[in-house]
């Protein structure tokens, strides 16, 4: 029960953590929903929204990684088991990988769809071309990566909740904005 009240993530890290988390939940909801929509304005709108928010997440992820590089997370209390720290650190590292792989694979699949990719109505440079095999290849990576991502998020939340309710060792508080 060793509680270390001084050990908090920086305010910037906390804001980025929760902003990205909320946007990711929205991204999964939009992504799962949009692929089943029939062709038409509703589908077009949802795809455009998914791409716009996804590219926004990518921008936040870039800022987050740079910030993370210069601001290490607070040390764990010595009472926290080594194996828990190893699992947490591995999950966090994987998150950073997925925070790149997910939007980049989506952007690449989009670039080879034949459509011009835009972020909230602003067209991005259209360097790709219509190429079904490349489009399918990156779509496959995007979908597989999204499955890894959601599984990891579930594991992460279970771990966080076990700290919040079961262990009460101050680890959950490290990331809370208050
Ligand atoms: C940043 C976080 C992102 C997350 C969490 C995410 C998640 C998802 C999910 C869950 C799906 C549905 C997969 C399925 O069929 O089960 C999907 C589909 C898709 N996403 Fe993303 N995505 C992200 C970013 C992006 C970006 C930046 C783009 C493009 C600029 C993009 C383009 C697409 C496209 C085109 C599909 C449809 C693929 C298909 O035709 O099956 N995504 N995404
Ligand atoms: C949904 C997307 C989420 C992602 C991608 C994510 C990602 C991350 C990452 C990468 C870290 C480590 C930060 C670092 O060391 O740089 C972290 C820490 C943390 N997250 Fe999340 N998180 C998400 C959602 C959540 C949710 C919903 C909760 C709470 C229920 C949560 C609770 C925590 C806690 C308690 C920590 C601190 C853990 C520690 O220091 O060992 N996260 N998160």
GROMACS .gro file of C-alpha atoms and ligand atoms in nm:
model
  264
    1UNK     CA    1   0.000   0.000   0.000
    2UNK     CA    2   0.296   0.233  -0.041
    3UNK     CA    3   0.146   0.545  -0.192
    4UNK     CA    4   0.381   0.788  -0.356
    5UNK     CA    5   0.189   1.112  -0.399
    6UNK     CA    6   0.479   1.292  -0.566
    7UNK     CA    7   0.493   1.045  -0.855
    8UNK     CA    8   0.265   1.186  -1.126
    9UNK     CA    9   0.288   1.202  -1.501
   10UNK     CA   10   0.338   1.556  -1.632
   11UNK     CA   11   0.023   1.756  -1.701
   12UNK     CA   12   0.097   1.747  -2.074
   13UNK     CA   13   0.132   1.366  -2.066
   14UNK     CA   14  -0.198   1.336  -1.876
   15UNK     CA   15  -0.389   1.563  -2.116
   16UNK     CA   16  -0.246   1.378  -2.419
   17UNK     CA   17  -0.324   1.037  -2.263
   18UNK     CA   18  -0.693   1.119  -2.213
   19UNK     CA   19  -0.743   1.317  -2.533
   20UNK     CA   20  -0.599   1.032  -2.738
   21UNK     CA   21  -0.795   0.770  -2.540
   22UNK     CA   22  -1.129   0.947  -2.601
   23UNK     CA   23  -1.051   0.996  -2.970
   24UNK     CA   24  -0.950   0.629  -3.004
   25UNK     CA   25  -1.281   0.510  -2.859
   26UNK     CA   26  -1.458   0.732  -3.113
   27UNK     CA   27  -1.232   0.596  -3.389
   28UNK     CA   28  -1.321   0.234  -3.314
   29UNK     CA   29  -1.692   0.317  -3.300
   30UNK     CA   30  -1.682   0.506  -3.630
   31UNK     CA   31  -1.453   0.247  -3.795
   32UNK     CA   32  -1.663  -0.058  -3.704
   33UNK     CA   33  -1.984   0.120  -3.798
   34UNK     CA   34  -1.878   0.278  -4.128
   35UNK     CA   35  -1.755  -0.039  -4.303
   36UNK     CA   36  -2.111  -0.181  -4.294
   37UNK     CA   37  -2.280   0.130  -4.433
   38UNK     CA   38  -2.420   0.114  -4.789
   39UNK     CA   39  -2.260   0.339  -5.051
   40UNK     CA   40  -2.397   0.690  -5.023
   41UNK     CA   41  -2.351   1.023  -4.844
   42UNK     CA   42  -2.368   0.866  -4.496
   43UNK     CA   43  -2.081   0.627  -4.574
   44UNK     CA   44  -1.878   0.903  -4.741
   45UNK     CA   45  -1.927   1.131  -4.441
   46UNK     CA   46  -1.825   0.863  -4.189
   47UNK     CA   47  -1.516   0.764  -4.388
   48UNK     CA   48  -1.412   1.130  -4.412
   49UNK     CA   49  -1.471   1.179  -4.039
   50UNK     CA   50  -1.275   0.862  -3.957
   51UNK     CA   51  -0.980   0.980  -4.167
   52UNK     CA   52  -0.990   1.334  -4.024
   53UNK     CA   53  -0.999   1.228  -3.659
   54UNK     CA   54  -0.746   0.952  -3.729
   55UNK     CA   55  -0.496   1.196  -3.875
   56UNK     CA   56  -0.558   1.423  -3.575
   57UNK     CA   57  -0.477   1.131  -3.344
   58UNK     CA   58  -0.159   1.077  -3.544
   59UNK     CA   59  -0.056   1.440  -3.487
   60UNK     CA   60  -0.122   1.408  -3.112
   61UNK     CA   61   0.074   1.082  -3.108
   62UNK     CA   62   0.374   1.258  -3.264
   63UNK     CA   63   0.361   1.531  -2.999
   64UNK     CA   64   0.320   1.266  -2.731
   65UNK     CA   65   0.625   1.066  -2.835
   66UNK     CA   66   0.843   1.377  -2.850
   67UNK     CA   67   0.715   1.482  -2.507
   68UNK     CA   68   0.770   1.130  -2.373
   69UNK     CA   69   1.128   1.135  -2.496
   70UNK     CA   70   1.212   1.440  -2.286
   71UNK     CA   71   0.980   1.359  -1.993
   72UNK     CA   72   1.022   1.011  -1.850
   73UNK     CA   73   0.729   0.859  -1.658
   74UNK     CA   74   0.746   0.881  -1.279
   75UNK     CA   75   0.934   0.589  -1.116
   76UNK     CA   76   0.732   0.304  -0.968
   77UNK     CA   77   0.721   0.261  -0.594
   78UNK     CA   78   0.973  -0.009  -0.489
   79UNK     CA   79   0.685  -0.227  -0.362
   80UNK     CA   80   0.547  -0.278  -0.716
   81UNK     CA   81   0.634  -0.628  -0.845
   82UNK     CA   82   0.896  -0.648  -1.124
   83UNK     CA   83   0.675  -0.864  -1.349
   84UNK     CA   84   0.396  -0.607  -1.332
   85UNK     CA   85   0.635  -0.332  -1.433
   86UNK     CA   86   0.765  -0.544  -1.722
   87UNK     CA   87   0.413  -0.610  -1.851
   88UNK     CA   88   0.309  -0.246  -1.811
   89UNK     CA   89   0.621  -0.118  -1.989
   90UNK     CA   90   0.580  -0.367  -2.276
   91UNK     CA   91   0.215  -0.271  -2.318
   92UNK     CA   92   0.304   0.099  -2.320
   93UNK     CA   93   0.578   0.045  -2.579
   94UNK     CA   94   0.336  -0.152  -2.797
   95UNK     CA   95   0.084   0.130  -2.765
   96UNK     CA   96   0.335   0.376  -2.908
   97UNK     CA   97   0.402   0.140  -3.200
   98UNK     CA   98   0.028   0.098  -3.266
   99UNK     CA   99  -0.036   0.471  -3.237
  100UNK     CA  100   0.181   0.498  -3.550
  101UNK     CA  101   0.097   0.177  -3.733
  102UNK     CA  102  -0.278   0.234  -3.704
  103UNK     CA  103  -0.306   0.581  -3.863
  104UNK     CA  104  -0.018   0.528  -4.108
  105UNK     CA  105  -0.164   0.202  -4.246
  106UNK     CA  106  -0.504   0.375  -4.273
  107UNK     CA  107  -0.350   0.670  -4.452
  108UNK     CA  108  -0.159   0.444  -4.693
  109UNK     CA  109  -0.465   0.233  -4.774
  110UNK     CA  110  -0.656   0.556  -4.829
  111UNK     CA  111  -0.379   0.690  -5.056
  112UNK     CA  112  -0.416   0.390  -5.287
  113UNK     CA  113  -0.796   0.394  -5.293
  114UNK     CA  114  -0.821   0.640  -5.578
  115UNK     CA  115  -0.988   0.897  -5.353
  116UNK     CA  116  -0.811   1.211  -5.238
  117UNK     CA  117  -0.749   1.206  -4.861
  118UNK     CA  118  -0.864   1.513  -4.670
  119UNK     CA  119  -0.854   1.626  -4.310
  120UNK     CA  120  -1.175   1.808  -4.210
  121UNK     CA  121  -1.233   1.912  -4.571
  122UNK     CA  122  -0.876   2.025  -4.638
  123UNK     CA  123  -0.727   1.809  -4.915
  124UNK     CA  124  -0.386   1.658  -4.852
  125UNK     CA  125  -0.133   1.619  -5.135
  126UNK     CA  126  -0.257   1.336  -5.356
  127UNK     CA  127   0.059   1.138  -5.431
  128UNK     CA  128  -0.101   0.792  -5.446
  129UNK     CA  129  -0.298   0.626  -5.724
  130UNK     CA  130  -0.578   0.376  -5.755
  131UNK     CA  131  -0.415   0.040  -5.682
  132UNK     CA  132  -0.634  -0.242  -5.551
  133UNK     CA  133  -0.356  -0.479  -5.430
  134UNK     CA  134  -0.177  -0.201  -5.240
  135UNK     CA  135  -0.507  -0.071  -5.105
  136UNK     CA  136  -0.603  -0.419  -4.984
  137UNK     CA  137  -0.257  -0.484  -4.839
  138UNK     CA  138  -0.265  -0.171  -4.621
  139UNK     CA  139  -0.631  -0.226  -4.533
  140UNK     CA  140  -0.539  -0.572  -4.408
  141UNK     CA  141  -0.261  -0.429  -4.191
  142UNK     CA  142  -0.501  -0.159  -4.067
  143UNK     CA  143  -0.768  -0.412  -3.967
  144UNK     CA  144  -0.522  -0.657  -3.806
  145UNK     CA  145  -0.353  -0.376  -3.618
  146UNK     CA  146  -0.693  -0.254  -3.494
  147UNK     CA  147  -0.759  -0.600  -3.345
  148UNK     CA  148  -0.424  -0.600  -3.161
  149UNK     CA  149  -0.497  -0.246  -3.051
  150UNK     CA  150  -0.838  -0.318  -2.899
  151UNK     CA  151  -0.708  -0.630  -2.720
  152UNK     CA  152  -0.420  -0.429  -2.575
  153UNK     CA  153  -0.659  -0.153  -2.467
  154UNK     CA  154  -0.870  -0.411  -2.281
  155UNK     CA  155  -0.563  -0.555  -2.105
  156UNK     CA  156  -0.447  -0.202  -2.020
  157UNK     CA  157  -0.785  -0.105  -1.872
  158UNK     CA  158  -0.803  -0.428  -1.668
  159UNK     CA  159  -0.454  -0.357  -1.534
  160UNK     CA  160  -0.546   0.003  -1.454
  161UNK     CA  161  -0.869  -0.098  -1.279
  162UNK     CA  162  -0.688  -0.362  -1.075
  163UNK     CA  163  -0.465  -0.082  -0.948
  164UNK     CA  164  -0.757   0.152  -0.892
  165UNK     CA  165  -0.978  -0.083  -0.690
  166UNK     CA  166  -0.777  -0.382  -0.583
  167UNK     CA  167  -0.426  -0.262  -0.506
  168UNK     CA  168  -0.478   0.107  -0.443
  169UNK     CA  169  -0.102   0.162  -0.473
  170UNK     CA  170  -0.122   0.506  -0.630
  171UNK     CA  171  -0.057   0.387  -0.986
  172UNK     CA  172  -0.403   0.474  -1.113
  173UNK     CA  173  -0.370   0.825  -0.970
  174UNK     CA  174  -0.049   0.886  -1.167
  175UNK     CA  175  -0.250   0.946  -1.483
  176UNK     CA  176  -0.555   1.123  -1.336
  177UNK     CA  177  -0.590   1.496  -1.410
  178UNK     CA  178  -0.682   1.576  -1.051
  179LIG     C1  179  -0.571   0.658  -3.546
  179LIG     C2  180  -0.643   0.561  -3.514
  179LIG     C3  181  -0.728   0.475  -3.602
  179LIG     C4  182  -0.802   0.373  -3.553
  179LIG     C5  183  -0.812   0.327  -3.407
  179LIG     C6  184  -0.872   0.314  -3.665
  179LIG     C7  185  -0.958   0.206  -3.653
  179LIG     C8  186  -1.027   0.149  -3.756
  179LIG     C9  187  -1.119   0.040  -3.743
  179LIG    C10  188  -1.157  -0.030  -3.612
  179LIG    C11  189  -1.167   0.011  -3.867
  179LIG    C12  190  -1.269  -0.098  -3.904
  179LIG    C13  191  -1.194  -0.223  -3.931
  179LIG    C14  192  -1.286  -0.339  -3.957
  179LIG     O1  193  -1.326  -0.356  -4.072
  179LIG     O2  194  -1.314  -0.412  -3.861
  179LIG    C15  195  -1.105   0.102  -3.960
  179LIG    C16  196  -1.126   0.103  -4.097
  179LIG    C17  197  -1.071   0.196  -4.184
  179LIG     N1  198  -0.986   0.298  -4.150
  179LIG    FE1  199  -0.913   0.340  -3.969
  179LIG     N2  200  -0.839   0.380  -3.780
  179LIG    C18  201  -0.752   0.482  -3.747
  179LIG    C19  202  -0.698   0.573  -3.837
  179LIG    C20  203  -0.724   0.582  -3.971
  179LIG    C21  204  -0.670   0.680  -4.064
  179LIG    C22  205  -0.576   0.795  -4.025
  179LIG    C23  206  -0.720   0.653  -4.188
  179LIG    C24  207  -0.698   0.722  -4.320
  179LIG    C25  208  -0.647   0.842  -4.337
  179LIG    C26  209  -0.805   0.537  -4.174
  179LIG    C27  210  -0.874   0.476  -4.279
  179LIG    C28  211  -0.955   0.367  -4.267
  179LIG    C29  212  -1.025   0.306  -4.379
  179LIG    C30  213  -1.021   0.354  -4.524
  179LIG    C31  214  -1.097   0.198  -4.326
  179LIG    C32  215  -1.186   0.101  -4.402
  179LIG    C33  216  -1.110  -0.022  -4.436
  179LIG    C34  217  -1.197  -0.117  -4.513
  179LIG     O3  218  -1.230  -0.083  -4.626
  179LIG     O4  219  -1.228  -0.223  -4.459
  179LIG     N3  220  -0.806   0.496  -4.042
  179LIG     N4  221  -1.020   0.185  -3.890
  180LIG     C1  222  -0.790   0.378  -2.496
  180LIG     C2  223  -0.670   0.407  -2.521
  180LIG     C3  224  -0.555   0.417  -2.423
  180LIG     C4  225  -0.425   0.419  -2.462
  180LIG     C5  226  -0.371   0.410  -2.605
  180LIG     C6  227  -0.344   0.431  -2.343
  180LIG     C7  228  -0.206   0.438  -2.343
  180LIG     C8  229  -0.127   0.454  -2.232
  180LIG     C9  230   0.017   0.464  -2.232
  180LIG    C10  231   0.104   0.457  -2.359
  180LIG    C11  232   0.059   0.479  -2.105
  180LIG    C12  233   0.202   0.492  -2.057
  180LIG    C13  234   0.248   0.633  -2.064
  180LIG    C14  235   0.398   0.641  -2.070
  180LIG     O1  236   0.467   0.573  -1.993
  180LIG     O2  237   0.445   0.716  -2.156
  180LIG    C15  238  -0.059   0.478  -2.021
  180LIG    C16  239  -0.059   0.490  -1.885
  180LIG    C17  240  -0.171   0.469  -1.805
  180LIG     N1  241  -0.302   0.454  -1.849
  180LIG    FE1  242  -0.363   0.444  -2.040
  180LIG     N2  243  -0.426   0.436  -2.232
  180LIG    C18  244  -0.557   0.427  -2.277
  180LIG    C19  245  -0.671   0.427  -2.198
  180LIG    C20  246  -0.671   0.419  -2.059
  180LIG    C21  247  -0.788   0.404  -1.976
  180LIG    C22  248  -0.932   0.397  -2.028
  180LIG    C23  249  -0.744   0.398  -1.847
  180LIG    C24  250  -0.823   0.382  -1.719
  180LIG    C25  251  -0.925   0.303  -1.705
  180LIG    C26  252  -0.600   0.412  -1.848
  180LIG    C27  253  -0.518   0.413  -1.738
  180LIG    C28  254  -0.382   0.432  -1.738
  180LIG    C29  255  -0.299   0.436  -1.618
  180LIG    C30  256  -0.347   0.417  -1.475
  180LIG    C31  257  -0.166   0.460  -1.659
  180LIG    C32  258  -0.040   0.470  -1.572
  180LIG    C33  259   0.019   0.333  -1.567
  180LIG    C34  260   0.163   0.330  -1.523
  180LIG     O3  261   0.223   0.434  -1.498
  180LIG     O4  262   0.215   0.219  -1.517
  180LIG     N3  263  -0.560   0.424  -1.979
  180LIG     N4  264  -0.172   0.463  -2.102
   0.00000   0.00000   0.00000
